[in-house]
Amino acid sequence: MSDSILQINHLSKAFGAHVVLKDIDFTVNPGDVISIIGASGSGKSTLLRCINLLETPTHGQILYHGNDVAGSHVNAPEYRSHVGMVFQSFNLFNNMTVLENCMIGQIKVLKKSKAEARESAMKYLEKVGMAPYINAKPRQISGGQKQRVAIARALAMEPEVLLFDEPTSALDPEMVGEVLSVMKQLAKEGMTMLVVTHEMAFARDVSNRVVYMADGVICEEGPSKQIFENPQKQQTRDFLTRFRNN
């Protein structure tokens, strides 16, 4: 039995004739902070959505502690309580308060009592600096605050892995830092994270591994220091040069 949390084997995804992911292989181990970088349209977000079972892979395996979760027999909400996801567009329930957003999944999926769910929600809202806003509705808070609530909501499910799909790309520049600081703190505390990002400083300085994707394949993967300081593939070098020049 592997010690890895997630093992992705020969994963492919097509939408009709359009093949978005082609034969993807990689492993997520406990404590990994893996940044997935690449140009828009390279398949990064689709990969995360497949891992979270929001998309059904066309071929391949997604092994969670050795069990293939890509089949139709899997209880997807229960699996997602272990492999949580933070979305680019927050995906908060607009008719619920900040606190209710962080309680609902615990009550519905984890079958916690309201008192237990509230206690856990408050713990994580405090952690991300959003405890003063528990009675606010999403429309009453900023984008950065919404994303911090979304992180607290995911953490309240006590996941083993957190997936982040471009968590700062919908934010105004001044709000990016507040979300990245929460993510850096989680990484420091040992949270296992898989992050699709355009924030190259985060990928370089916080990740222990970086995956560079292009045209639906993994072009290069390795320790962050190696990818940023001594990439082996010309395509990776060209991508990083473009970013440095922007």
Coordinates of C-alpha atoms in Angstrom, one line a residue, residues 86-184:
V86 CA -11.3 26.4 -3.0
F87 CA -12.6 27.9 -6.2
Q88 CA -11.6 31.0 -8.2
S89 CA -15.2 32.4 -7.9
F90 CA -15.6 31.6 -4.2
N91 CA -18.9 29.6 -4.7
L92 CA -20.4 30.8 -1.4
F93 CA -24.1 30.5 -0.9
N94 CA -25.4 34.1 -1.3
N95 CA -28.5 33.5 0.9
M96 CA -26.5 32.3 3.9
T97 CA -24.4 34.2 6.3
V98 CA -20.6 33.7 6.6
L99 CA -21.1 31.4 9.5
E100 CA -23.9 29.4 7.9
N101 CA -21.7 28.9 4.8
C102 CA -19.1 27.3 7.0
M103 CA -21.6 25.1 8.9
I104 CA -23.8 23.7 6.1
G105 CA -21.3 21.1 4.7
Q106 CA -20.4 19.9 8.1
I107 CA -24.1 19.3 9.0
K108 CA -25.1 17.8 5.6
V109 CA -22.1 15.7 4.8
L110 CA -20.3 15.1 8.2
K111 CA -23.6 14.8 10.1
K112 CA -22.4 17.1 12.8
S113 CA -24.8 18.8 15.2
K114 CA -25.4 22.5 14.8
A115 CA -23.4 23.2 17.9
E116 CA -20.4 21.1 16.7
A117 CA -20.5 22.7 13.3
R118 CA -20.7 26.2 14.7
E119 CA -17.7 25.5 17.0
S120 CA -15.6 24.2 14.1
A121 CA -16.7 27.0 11.8
M122 CA -15.8 29.6 14.3
K123 CA -12.4 28.0 14.8
Y124 CA -11.5 28.3 11.2
L125 CA -13.1 31.7 10.6
E126 CA -11.0 32.9 13.4
K127 CA -7.9 31.3 11.8
V128 CA -8.5 33.3 8.5
G129 CA -9.4 36.5 10.2
M130 CA -13.1 36.4 9.4
A131 CA -14.7 35.9 12.8
P132 CA -15.9 39.5 13.0
Y133 CA -18.0 39.0 9.9
I134 CA -20.0 35.9 10.8
N135 CA -23.4 37.5 10.4
A136 CA -22.5 39.2 7.0
K137 CA -23.9 37.9 3.7
P138 CA -21.4 37.4 0.9
R139 CA -22.6 40.5 -0.9
Q140 CA -21.5 42.6 2.1
I141 CA -17.9 41.6 2.1
S142 CA -14.9 42.1 -0.3
G143 CA -13.6 39.5 -2.7
G144 CA -10.6 38.8 -0.5
Q145 CA -12.8 38.3 2.5
K146 CA -15.1 35.9 0.4
Q147 CA -12.1 33.9 -0.5
R148 CA -10.9 33.7 3.1
V149 CA -14.5 32.5 4.1
A150 CA -14.2 29.9 1.3
I151 CA -10.9 28.6 2.7
A152 CA -12.4 28.5 6.2
R153 CA -15.4 26.6 4.8
A154 CA -13.1 24.0 3.2
L155 CA -11.0 23.7 6.3
A156 CA -14.0 23.1 8.5
M157 CA -14.5 19.8 6.7
E158 CA -11.1 18.8 8.1
P159 CA -9.8 17.7 4.7
E160 CA -6.6 15.7 4.2
V161 CA -5.8 17.7 1.0
L162 CA -6.9 21.1 -0.2
L163 CA -7.2 21.9 -3.9
F164 CA -7.0 25.6 -4.9
D165 CA -8.1 26.6 -8.4
E166 CA -6.5 30.0 -9.1
P167 CA -7.7 31.3 -5.7
T168 CA -6.4 34.9 -6.3
S169 CA -7.2 35.4 -10.0
A170 CA -10.7 37.0 -9.4
L171 CA -9.3 39.4 -6.8
D172 CA -8.2 43.0 -7.0
P173 CA -4.4 43.3 -6.6
E174 CA -4.6 44.7 -3.1
M175 CA -6.7 41.7 -1.9
V176 CA -4.3 39.0 -3.3
G177 CA -1.9 39.3 -0.4
E178 CA -4.4 38.6 2.3
V179 CA -5.4 35.3 0.6
L180 CA -1.8 34.3 -0.1
S181 CA -0.8 35.0 3.5
V182 CA -3.5 32.5 4.7
M183 CA -2.3 29.9 2.2
K184 CA 1.3 30.4 3.3

